[in-house]
Short mmCIF file of C-alpha atoms (C1' of nucleotides) in Angstrom, two decimals:
data_model
loop_
_atom_site.label_atom_id
_atom_site.label_comp_id
_atom_site.label_asym_id
_atom_site.label_seq_id
_atom_site.Cartn_x
_atom_site.Cartn_y
_atom_site.Cartn_z
CA MET C 14 -154.74 81.77 -197.33
CA GLU C 15 -158.17 81.34 -195.77
CA LYS C 16 -158.29 84.67 -193.97
CA GLU C 17 -159.63 87.63 -195.83
CA LYS C 18 -158.40 91.17 -195.70
CA THR C 19 -161.07 92.02 -193.16
CA ASP C 20 -159.22 89.90 -190.65
CA LYS C 21 -156.02 91.75 -191.30
CA LYS C 22 -157.76 95.07 -191.01
CA ASP C 23 -159.33 93.91 -187.78
CA HIS C 24 -155.96 92.83 -186.50
CA ILE C 25 -154.52 96.27 -187.22
CA LEU C 26 -157.43 97.91 -185.40
CA ASP C 27 -156.93 95.60 -182.42
CA VAL C 28 -153.33 96.63 -182.12
CA ALA C 29 -154.04 100.29 -182.81
CA GLU C 30 -156.73 100.35 -180.14
CA ARG C 31 -154.28 99.04 -177.58
CA VAL C 32 -151.44 101.36 -178.60
CA PHE C 33 -153.72 104.40 -178.63
CA ALA C 34 -154.91 103.50 -175.14
CA GLU C 35 -151.34 103.05 -173.95
CA LEU C 36 -149.85 106.21 -175.38
CA GLY C 37 -152.67 108.48 -176.49
CA TYR C 38 -153.53 109.54 -180.00
CA ASP C 39 -150.61 111.90 -180.41
CA GLY C 40 -148.20 109.73 -178.47
CA ALA C 41 -148.82 106.70 -180.65
CA SER C 42 -146.98 106.79 -183.97
CA THR C 43 -148.05 105.11 -187.16
CA ARG C 44 -144.70 103.35 -187.22
CA MET C 45 -145.29 101.84 -183.82
CA ILE C 46 -148.80 100.68 -184.65
CA SER C 47 -147.77 99.12 -187.95
CA GLY C 48 -144.67 97.67 -186.34
CA GLU C 49 -146.54 95.95 -183.52
CA ALA C 50 -149.21 94.79 -185.93
CA GLY C 51 -146.55 93.26 -188.13
CA VAL C 52 -147.64 95.08 -191.27
CA ASN C 53 -146.02 97.63 -193.48
CA MET C 54 -146.49 101.21 -192.49
CA ALA C 55 -148.13 102.12 -195.76
CA MET C 56 -150.91 99.65 -195.10
CA LEU C 57 -152.44 101.97 -192.54
CA ASN C 58 -152.93 104.65 -195.15
CA TYR C 59 -153.85 102.12 -197.77
CA TYR C 60 -156.63 100.70 -195.65
CA PHE C 61 -157.76 103.65 -193.55
CA GLY C 62 -156.53 106.69 -195.44
CA SER C 63 -154.78 108.33 -192.51
CA LYS C 64 -153.92 108.06 -188.85
CA GLU C 65 -157.19 109.71 -187.97
CA GLY C 66 -158.88 107.24 -190.29
CA VAL C 67 -157.52 104.42 -188.15
CA PHE C 68 -158.85 106.11 -185.06
CA LEU C 69 -162.30 106.56 -186.53
CA ALA C 70 -162.33 103.00 -187.85
CA ILE C 71 -161.89 101.76 -184.29
CA PHE C 72 -165.02 103.71 -183.43
CA ASP C 73 -167.18 102.35 -186.19
CA ARG C 74 -166.27 98.83 -185.18
CA ARG C 75 -167.29 99.32 -181.55
CA ILE C 76 -170.27 101.60 -181.48
CA THR C 77 -172.45 99.64 -183.85
CA THR C 78 -173.19 96.77 -181.49
CA PHE C 79 -172.65 98.60 -178.25
CA GLN C 80 -175.77 100.67 -177.92
CA THR C 81 -178.40 98.29 -179.23
CA VAL C 82 -178.19 96.19 -176.08
CA LEU C 83 -178.66 99.14 -173.77
CA LEU C 84 -181.45 100.56 -175.89
CA SER C 85 -183.42 97.33 -175.75
CA ILE C 86 -183.34 97.51 -171.97
CA GLY C 87 -184.64 101.06 -171.93
CA ASN C 88 -187.50 100.17 -174.22
CA ASP C 89 -188.53 96.98 -172.44
CA GLU C 90 -192.09 97.47 -171.19
CA THR C 91 -192.09 94.45 -168.92
CA MET C 92 -189.61 95.86 -166.41
CA ASN C 93 -190.17 98.52 -163.81
CA SER C 94 -187.68 101.34 -163.26
CA TRP C 95 -185.64 99.54 -160.63
CA GLU C 96 -185.30 96.47 -162.78
CA LYS C 97 -184.27 98.55 -165.78
CA LEU C 98 -181.67 100.30 -163.70
CA ASP C 99 -180.30 96.97 -162.54
CA LYS C 100 -180.15 95.54 -166.04
CA TYR C 101 -178.57 98.67 -167.43
CA LEU C 102 -175.84 98.60 -164.84
CA ASP C 103 -175.19 94.91 -165.38
CA SER C 104 -174.83 95.25 -169.14
CA TYR C 105 -172.93 98.48 -169.06
CA ILE C 106 -170.41 97.42 -166.44
CA ASP C 107 -169.79 94.10 -168.15
CA LYS C 108 -169.14 95.85 -171.39
CA VAL C 109 -166.92 98.71 -170.35
CA VAL C 110 -164.72 96.83 -167.94
CA THR C 111 -163.83 94.28 -170.58
CA ASN C 112 -163.39 96.57 -173.57
CA ASN C 113 -161.51 99.09 -171.54
CA CYS C 114 -158.92 100.00 -174.19
CA PHE C 115 -161.57 101.57 -176.34
CA HIS C 116 -163.11 103.57 -173.55
CA ILE C 117 -159.79 104.82 -172.28
CA MET C 118 -159.01 106.03 -175.76
CA LEU C 119 -162.39 107.64 -176.05
CA ASN C 120 -162.15 109.53 -172.80
CA ARG C 121 -158.65 110.76 -173.27
CA GLU C 122 -159.47 112.41 -176.57
CA ILE C 123 -162.73 113.94 -175.39
CA SER C 124 -160.95 115.49 -172.41
CA LYS C 125 -159.20 117.95 -174.70
CA SER C 126 -160.92 121.22 -173.99
CA LYS C 127 -160.27 122.56 -177.47
CA LYS C 128 -163.00 121.40 -179.78
CA ASN C 129 -162.35 119.72 -183.08
CA GLU C 130 -164.01 117.33 -185.47
CA LEU C 131 -162.96 114.34 -183.44
CA THR C 132 -164.28 115.62 -180.11
CA ASP C 133 -167.62 116.42 -181.72
CA GLN C 134 -167.94 112.89 -183.01
CA ILE C 135 -166.99 111.39 -179.67
CA THR C 136 -169.46 113.65 -177.91
CA ASP C 137 -172.27 112.37 -180.09
CA ILE C 138 -171.33 108.76 -179.42
CA MET C 139 -171.13 109.20 -175.67
CA MET C 140 -174.30 111.21 -175.39
CA LYS C 141 -176.28 108.30 -176.75
CA ASN C 142 -175.31 106.14 -173.80
CA VAL C 143 -176.08 109.01 -171.48
CA LYS C 144 -179.47 109.56 -173.04
CA ILE C 145 -180.54 105.96 -172.48
CA PHE C 146 -179.61 106.16 -168.81
CA GLN C 147 -181.28 109.52 -168.37
CA ASP C 148 -184.50 108.22 -169.86
CA ILE C 149 -184.59 105.37 -167.37
CA ILE C 150 -184.09 107.74 -164.46
CA ALA C 151 -186.55 110.29 -165.77
CA GLU C 152 -189.18 107.63 -166.26
CA GLY C 153 -188.61 106.30 -162.77
CA ILE C 154 -189.05 109.74 -161.27
CA LYS C 155 -192.14 110.39 -163.32
CA LYS C 156 -193.68 107.11 -162.23
CA GLY C 157 -192.87 107.84 -158.62
CA ASP C 158 -190.45 104.92 -158.29
CA PHE C 159 -187.50 107.24 -157.70
CA ASN C 160 -187.13 110.22 -155.43
CA LYS C 161 -188.32 113.26 -157.36
CA ASP C 162 -185.73 115.49 -155.69
CA ALA C 163 -182.87 113.50 -157.17
CA ASP C 164 -180.42 115.40 -159.37
CA GLN C 165 -180.61 113.13 -162.35
CA GLN C 166 -178.06 115.12 -164.32
CA LEU C 167 -175.32 114.88 -161.74
CA LEU C 168 -176.26 111.26 -161.24
CA VAL C 169 -175.11 110.75 -164.80
CA ALA C 170 -171.76 112.20 -163.80
CA THR C 171 -171.57 109.77 -160.90
CA ILE C 172 -172.27 106.56 -162.76
CA PHE C 173 -170.10 107.30 -165.75
CA GLY C 174 -167.50 109.09 -163.67
CA THR C 175 -167.12 106.23 -161.21
CA LYS C 176 -166.72 103.83 -164.10
CA ASN C 177 -164.14 106.07 -165.76
CA TYR C 178 -162.14 106.37 -162.58
CA ILE C 179 -161.85 102.62 -162.21
CA VAL C 180 -161.28 101.79 -165.85
CA ASN C 181 -159.36 104.77 -167.19
CA THR C 182 -156.88 105.38 -164.41
CA PRO C 183 -155.88 101.80 -163.61
CA HIS C 184 -152.66 102.79 -161.87
CA ILE C 185 -154.65 104.77 -159.36
CA SER C 186 -157.68 102.56 -159.02
CA SER C 187 -155.60 99.41 -158.60
CA LYS C 188 -153.92 101.01 -155.63
CA VAL C 189 -157.21 102.19 -154.18
CA ILE C 190 -159.11 98.98 -154.71
CA GLY C 191 -156.35 96.63 -153.73
CA TYR C 192 -155.76 94.48 -156.80
CA ASP C 193 -154.78 94.91 -160.44
CA VAL C 194 -157.89 96.08 -162.25
CA LEU C 195 -156.26 95.41 -165.62
CA ASP C 196 -155.98 91.70 -164.89
CA ALA C 197 -158.74 89.84 -166.75
CA ASP C 198 -159.16 87.32 -163.99
CA ASN C 199 -159.57 89.98 -161.36
CA GLN C 200 -162.03 91.81 -163.56
CA ASP C 201 -164.37 88.85 -163.89
CA LYS C 202 -164.11 87.34 -160.45
CA LEU C 203 -163.67 90.38 -158.26
CA LEU C 204 -164.17 93.73 -159.92
CA LYS C 205 -167.35 93.29 -161.94
CA PRO C 206 -169.56 91.75 -159.22
CA ARG C 207 -168.24 94.13 -156.61
CA PHE C 208 -168.72 97.13 -158.84
CA LYS C 209 -172.25 96.11 -159.74
CA THR C 210 -173.25 95.53 -156.12
CA TYR C 211 -171.78 98.83 -155.05
CA MET C 212 -173.34 100.85 -157.82
CA LYS C 213 -176.80 99.43 -157.28
CA LYS C 214 -176.58 100.02 -153.57
CA LEU C 215 -175.38 103.57 -154.05
CA LEU C 216 -178.11 104.45 -156.52
CA LYS C 217 -180.74 102.76 -154.41
CA ALA C 218 -179.75 104.73 -151.35
CA TYR C 219 -179.90 107.96 -153.29
CA LEU C 220 -182.95 107.34 -155.43
CA GLN C 221 -185.34 105.67 -153.06
CA ASN C 222 -188.12 107.74 -151.52
CA MET F 9 -140.15 146.06 -166.90
CA GLU F 10 -141.17 145.85 -163.27
CA LYS F 11 -141.86 142.15 -163.23
CA GLU F 12 -139.13 139.79 -162.18
CA LYS F 13 -138.19 136.57 -163.87
CA THR F 14 -140.39 134.63 -161.47
CA ASP F 15 -143.37 136.38 -162.96
CA LYS F 16 -142.27 135.49 -166.44
CA LYS F 17 -141.70 131.90 -165.43
CA ASP F 18 -145.12 131.85 -163.84
CA HIS F 19 -146.62 133.33 -166.96
CA ILE F 20 -145.05 130.59 -169.08
CA LEU F 21 -146.41 127.95 -166.74
CA ASP F 22 -149.87 129.50 -166.86
CA VAL F 23 -149.91 129.30 -170.62
CA ALA F 24 -148.33 125.85 -170.71
CA GLU F 25 -150.91 124.55 -168.27
CA ARG F 26 -153.71 125.72 -170.50
CA VAL F 27 -152.15 124.44 -173.71
CA PHE F 28 -151.37 121.06 -172.17
CA ALA F 29 -154.98 120.79 -171.04
CA GLU F 30 -156.23 121.77 -174.47
CA LEU F 31 -154.07 119.48 -176.56
CA GLY F 32 -152.45 116.95 -174.27
CA TYR F 33 -148.79 116.58 -173.45
CA ASP F 34 -147.80 115.13 -176.81
CA GLY F 35 -150.20 117.29 -178.77
CA ALA F 36 -148.81 120.50 -177.34
CA SER F 37 -145.56 121.66 -178.92
CA THR F 38 -142.92 123.79 -177.29
CA ARG F 39 -143.24 126.25 -180.15
CA MET F 40 -146.92 126.71 -179.49
CA ILE F 41 -146.42 127.19 -175.77
CA SER F 42 -143.62 129.69 -176.20
CA GLY F 43 -145.54 131.41 -178.99
CA GLU F 44 -148.68 131.90 -176.96
CA ALA F 45 -146.64 132.95 -173.96
CA GLY F 46 -144.85 135.53 -176.09
CA VAL F 47 -141.36 134.31 -175.30
CA ASN F 48 -138.59 132.78 -177.31
CA MET F 49 -138.68 129.02 -177.62
CA ALA F 50 -135.26 128.60 -176.10
CA MET F 51 -136.52 130.19 -172.89
CA LEU F 52 -138.45 127.05 -172.05
CA ASN F 53 -135.25 125.04 -172.01
CA TYR F 54 -133.37 127.87 -170.37
CA TYR F 55 -135.83 128.02 -167.50
CA PHE F 56 -137.09 124.47 -167.21
CA GLY F 57 -134.51 122.36 -169.02
CA SER F 58 -136.93 120.50 -171.23
CA LYS F 59 -140.54 120.06 -172.22
CA GLU F 60 -140.98 117.51 -169.47
CA GLY F 61 -139.35 120.01 -167.14
CA VAL F 62 -142.12 122.47 -167.95
CA PHE F 63 -144.68 119.79 -167.23
CA LEU F 64 -143.14 118.93 -163.90
CA ALA F 65 -142.76 122.58 -162.98
CA ILE F 66 -146.52 122.99 -163.34
CA PHE F 67 -146.85 120.22 -160.81
CA ASP F 68 -144.52 121.64 -158.25
CA ARG F 69 -146.34 124.94 -158.36
CA ARG F 70 -149.74 123.37 -157.72
CA ILE F 71 -149.24 120.50 -155.35
CA THR F 72 -147.36 122.39 -152.68
CA THR F 73 -150.32 124.41 -151.48
CA PHE F 74 -153.02 122.06 -152.58
CA GLN F 75 -152.82 119.32 -150.03
CA THR F 76 -152.08 121.26 -146.90
CA VAL F 77 -155.64 122.57 -146.75
CA LEU F 78 -157.18 119.14 -147.08
CA LEU F 79 -154.76 117.66 -144.59
CA SER F 80 -155.64 120.23 -141.96
CA ILE F 81 -159.27 119.20 -142.25
CA GLY F 82 -158.48 115.53 -141.78
CA ASN F 83 -156.44 116.24 -138.68
CA ASP F 84 -158.91 118.64 -137.07
CA GLU F 85 -159.99 117.07 -133.76
CA THR F 86 -162.90 119.43 -133.19
CA MET F 87 -165.02 118.08 -136.05
CA ASN F 88 -166.93 114.84 -136.24
CA SER F 89 -166.81 112.62 -139.30
CA TRP F 90 -169.81 114.19 -141.02
CA GLU F 91 -168.42 117.67 -140.57
CA LYS F 92 -165.04 116.62 -141.88
CA LEU F 93 -166.66 115.08 -144.91
CA ASP F 94 -168.57 118.28 -145.56
CA LYS F 95 -165.50 120.46 -145.22
CA TYR F 96 -163.43 118.17 -147.36
CA LEU F 97 -165.98 118.26 -150.16
CA ASP F 98 -166.32 122.04 -149.94
CA SER F 99 -162.60 122.65 -150.17
CA TYR F 100 -161.94 120.00 -152.75
CA ILE F 101 -164.73 120.99 -155.11
CA ASP F 102 -163.86 124.66 -154.87
CA LYS F 103 -160.29 123.88 -155.74
CA VAL F 104 -160.67 121.45 -158.59
CA VAL F 105 -163.47 123.22 -160.40
CA THR F 106 -161.49 126.43 -160.55
CA ASN F 107 -158.07 125.01 -161.35
CA ASN F 108 -159.46 122.59 -163.85
CA CYS F 109 -156.69 122.94 -166.43
CA PHE F 110 -154.23 121.33 -164.09
CA HIS F 111 -156.47 118.43 -163.21
CA ILE F 112 -157.41 117.75 -166.80
CA MET F 113 -153.73 117.59 -167.63
CA LEU F 114 -153.08 115.33 -164.69
CA ASN F 115 -155.79 112.86 -165.53
CA ARG F 116 -155.03 112.57 -169.18
CA GLU F 117 -151.43 111.61 -168.55
CA ILE F 118 -152.24 109.14 -165.81
CA SER F 119 -154.77 107.42 -168.06
CA LYS F 120 -151.99 106.02 -170.19
CA SER F 121 -151.90 102.36 -169.32
CA LYS F 122 -148.20 102.07 -170.04
CA LYS F 123 -146.22 103.06 -167.00
CA ASN F 124 -143.41 105.56 -167.08
CA GLU F 125 -141.63 107.96 -164.78
CA LEU F 126 -144.32 110.58 -165.20
CA THR F 127 -147.25 108.29 -164.41
CA ASP F 128 -145.50 107.13 -161.26
CA GLN F 129 -145.08 110.70 -160.08
CA ILE F 130 -148.68 111.56 -160.86
CA THR F 131 -149.85 108.45 -159.05
CA ASP F 132 -148.02 109.51 -155.92
CA ILE F 133 -149.54 112.98 -156.07
CA MET F 134 -153.07 111.76 -156.56
CA MET F 135 -152.84 109.05 -153.94
CA LYS F 136 -152.18 111.67 -151.29
CA ASN F 137 -155.56 113.26 -151.90
CA VAL F 138 -157.16 109.85 -151.92
CA LYS F 139 -155.48 108.93 -148.67
CA ILE F 140 -156.84 111.96 -146.85
CA PHE F 141 -160.36 111.15 -147.98
CA GLN F 142 -160.01 107.48 -147.11
CA ASP F 143 -158.84 108.33 -143.63
CA ILE F 144 -161.91 110.43 -143.01
CA ILE F 145 -164.20 107.64 -144.18
CA ALA F 146 -162.31 104.96 -142.28
CA GLU F 147 -162.44 107.00 -139.11
CA GLY F 148 -166.15 107.59 -139.53
CA ILE F 149 -166.81 103.90 -139.93
CA LYS F 150 -164.65 103.06 -136.97
CA LYS F 151 -166.46 105.57 -134.79
CA GLY F 152 -169.80 104.24 -135.92
CA ASP F 153 -170.81 107.47 -137.65
CA PHE F 154 -170.87 105.82 -141.06
CA ASN F 155 -172.39 102.57 -142.20
CA LYS F 156 -169.82 99.86 -141.62
CA ASP F 157 -170.95 97.94 -144.72
CA ALA F 158 -169.98 100.82 -146.99
CA ASP F 159 -167.44 100.06 -149.70
CA GLN F 160 -165.05 102.84 -148.87
CA GLN F 161 -162.70 101.99 -151.71
CA LEU F 162 -165.28 102.27 -154.44
CA LEU F 163 -166.59 105.36 -152.74
CA VAL F 164 -163.25 106.93 -153.58
CA ALA F 165 -163.90 106.09 -157.22
CA THR F 166 -167.28 107.78 -156.99
CA ILE F 167 -166.22 111.07 -155.50
CA PHE F 168 -163.14 111.55 -157.64
CA GLY F 169 -164.77 109.97 -160.68
CA THR F 170 -167.82 112.22 -160.50
CA LYS F 171 -165.56 115.22 -160.21
CA ASN F 172 -163.45 114.10 -163.16
CA TYR F 173 -166.49 113.57 -165.31
CA ILE F 174 -167.71 117.08 -164.75
CA VAL F 175 -164.37 118.83 -164.95
CA ASN F 176 -162.38 116.76 -167.42
CA THR F 177 -164.95 116.13 -170.11
CA PRO F 178 -166.57 119.55 -170.32
CA HIS F 179 -168.05 118.98 -173.76
CA ILE F 180 -170.03 116.07 -172.39
CA SER F 181 -170.85 117.38 -168.95
CA SER F 182 -172.00 120.74 -170.31
CA LYS F 183 -174.53 118.97 -172.44
CA VAL F 184 -175.64 116.77 -169.58
CA ILE F 185 -175.87 119.49 -166.98
CA GLY F 186 -177.35 122.14 -169.21
CA TYR F 187 -174.87 125.00 -169.14
CA ASP F 188 -171.23 125.61 -170.02
CA VAL F 189 -169.20 124.19 -167.15
CA LEU F 190 -166.05 125.96 -168.42
CA ASP F 191 -167.60 129.37 -167.90
CA ALA F 192 -166.22 130.91 -164.72
CA ASP F 193 -169.49 132.60 -163.88
CA ASN F 194 -171.44 129.39 -164.22
CA GLN F 195 -168.88 127.60 -162.12
CA ASP F 196 -169.20 129.93 -159.16
CA LYS F 197 -172.92 130.65 -159.23
CA LEU F 198 -174.34 127.38 -160.45
CA LEU F 199 -171.97 124.47 -160.63
CA LYS F 200 -170.09 124.61 -157.34
CA PRO F 201 -173.07 124.93 -154.99
CA ARG F 202 -175.08 122.41 -156.92
CA PHE F 203 -172.21 119.95 -157.04
CA LYS F 204 -171.55 120.31 -153.31
CA THR F 205 -175.18 119.81 -152.39
CA TYR F 206 -175.48 116.78 -154.61
CA MET F 207 -172.31 115.15 -153.41
CA LYS F 208 -173.14 115.57 -149.75
CA LYS F 209 -176.62 114.22 -150.27
CA LEU F 210 -175.34 111.26 -152.21
CA LEU F 211 -172.72 110.35 -149.63
CA LYS F 212 -175.14 110.87 -146.79
CA ALA F 213 -177.67 108.53 -148.35
CA TYR F 214 -175.04 105.87 -148.83
CA LEU F 215 -173.08 106.25 -145.64
CA GLN F 216 -175.77 106.75 -143.04
CA ASN F 217 -176.73 103.79 -140.89
"C1'" DT V 10 -117.61 145.29 -167.11
"C1'" DT V 11 -119.59 141.07 -166.24
"C1'" DA V 12 -123.11 137.98 -165.61
"C1'" DA V 13 -127.79 137.00 -166.84
"C1'" DA V 14 -131.37 137.14 -170.13
"C1'" DT V 15 -132.93 136.78 -174.77
"C1'" DT V 16 -132.62 136.08 -179.53
"C1'" DA V 17 -132.27 133.90 -184.31
"C1'" DA V 18 -130.40 130.14 -186.47
"C1'" DT V 19 -129.62 125.50 -186.62
"C1'" DC V 20 -129.41 120.63 -185.20
"C1'" DA V 21 -130.60 115.59 -185.60
"C1'" DA V 22 -134.59 112.88 -184.95
"C1'" DT V 23 -139.09 111.70 -185.80
"C1'" DC V 24 -143.54 112.65 -187.53
"C1'" DG V 25 -147.50 111.20 -191.00
"C1'" DT V 26 -147.72 110.51 -195.63
"C1'" DT V 27 -146.61 109.39 -200.45
"C1'" DT V 28 -144.19 107.30 -203.91
"C1'" DG V 29 -142.82 103.81 -207.52
"C1'" DA V 30 -141.95 99.17 -207.89
"C1'" DT V 31 -143.08 94.36 -207.08
"C1'" DT V 32 -145.74 90.41 -206.09
"C1'" DA V 33 -150.14 87.89 -205.68
"C1'" DA V 34 -154.74 87.26 -206.94
"C1'" DT V 35 -158.55 87.90 -210.01
"C1'" DT V 36 -160.88 88.83 -214.31
"C1'" DT V 37 -161.10 89.12 -219.13
"C1'" DT V 38 -160.20 87.60 -223.50
"C1'" DG V 39 -159.12 84.61 -227.48
"C1'" DC R 27 -158.30 76.07 -220.99
"C1'" DA R 28 -154.55 79.25 -221.19
"C1'" DA R 29 -152.62 83.57 -222.07
"C1'" DA R 30 -153.24 88.40 -221.34
"C1'" DA R 31 -154.96 92.18 -218.85
"C1'" DT R 32 -156.44 94.12 -214.70
"C1'" DT R 33 -156.84 94.75 -209.86
"C1'" DA R 34 -155.42 94.30 -205.09
"C1'" DA R 35 -151.92 93.87 -201.69
"C1'" DT R 36 -147.44 94.76 -200.03
"C1'" DC R 37 -142.99 96.67 -199.71
"C1'" DA R 38 -138.69 99.65 -199.06
"C1'" DA R 39 -137.47 104.17 -199.60
"C1'" DA R 40 -138.02 108.79 -199.39
"C1'" DC R 41 -140.84 113.02 -198.91
"C1'" DG R 42 -141.51 117.65 -196.60
"C1'" DA R 43 -142.87 119.19 -192.23
"C1'" DT R 44 -142.42 119.44 -187.45
"C1'" DT R 45 -140.59 117.94 -183.22
"C1'" DG R 46 -137.55 119.04 -178.84
"C1'" DA R 47 -133.23 120.69 -178.16
"C1'" DT R 48 -128.90 123.35 -178.72
"C1'" DT R 49 -125.75 126.67 -180.31
"C1'" DA R 50 -123.59 131.08 -180.72
"C1'" DA R 51 -124.43 135.77 -180.99
"C1'" DT R 52 -126.64 139.71 -179.05
"C1'" DT R 53 -129.02 142.55 -175.67
"C1'" DT R 54 -130.09 143.83 -171.04
"C1'" DA R 55 -129.23 144.75 -166.33
"C1'" DA R 56 -126.53 145.30 -162.14
#
DNA sequence: TTAAATTAATCAATCGTTTGATTAATTTTG
DNA sequence: CAAAATTAATCAAACGATTGATTAATTTAA
């Protein structure tokens, strides 16, 4: 009995994250999550209070470490704008392609047009990532590194939108790209490097003077 | 009582489309749809057989007319590749920004990683739009109009992904862009022209030799 | 009058949650 | 230390509410 309760809670969140991504928040039942996690149904409420509590707990676990890396890039004084952009893309793409369950879950819930407490929270989380990217672009334009006529707001839509398309609609993107984007091996050996190269090239073409 | 049953069916589908977009397929109940449509709950089953029948009926209504326009552009012999690309973007952006409920619905369901009958159908529908776009790009590369080193597959992810980001996550994109993207007036006067200009410029920068 | 349209009532199934009881682990007490 | 008291973890069972669907009765329209 070495493992503490934190491990069990983490295990539940692992499973819940996957099931939520597979079936959506409403489509995933507490019975299914507890069943696949191999724990009693009541444990979900015991640990996390409610179904929504489980959902929010998945958040807390992810977001804490996620943004510090990106932030450190944005604040690094030793890099110029192009280098920051490169680093940002490298880190971001590595992160989101691997932890795709979480981001699929995130995007599906935020795509509900009716606002609620959950969508507000998700909005806040996502906007932080956006803000870091926007600052890099804005700084680059200000310094004259990037084309000043660039639409930096729609550029946000392009970088995050392209990522979402590949990661969040794997049935589609696998057909488009030519291999299974959900396969871990394909992700590391094929998708990530290709995606990075493409994205840098695209942004360079658009942003350069 | 001038209106025929087709109008009533259409009215139900209008409401259902909105509610599905607001709350997701699982989150939207038949009672809510029938309630907001002002009809008895049993009418949904009477007309469409089941909840899934309603969902599929929304499809049938949209997809029939949607792709013929785009196809006619792709097959037009009088335009060169750049012109086709322009026309395609114009038509596509006009369409998807206005009928956003349908596309939000579509994307949320296809983002479920677990396959089912519905995701297969949606995949087929979406791949048709992709195919038309890919053909235009492929033809342009073949003719030498576009840069032959372009990653035409990831370019698909960019155009459709950028669109999805703006249309499907309005809470985010409204904050990023600076005005409410769900407002019809903003869509016509601000968003559409700006989006078209941006997209053409982006593709031009990336695709030109 | 007859078929189609519409209704209220009802169905079994499933939802998220709560309960009371039981076991395991920990702390307190004598 | 050992017994008692307390806390934490886990369970099966059941809760009321809601789900999608169906029935049978009624109204409308041709």
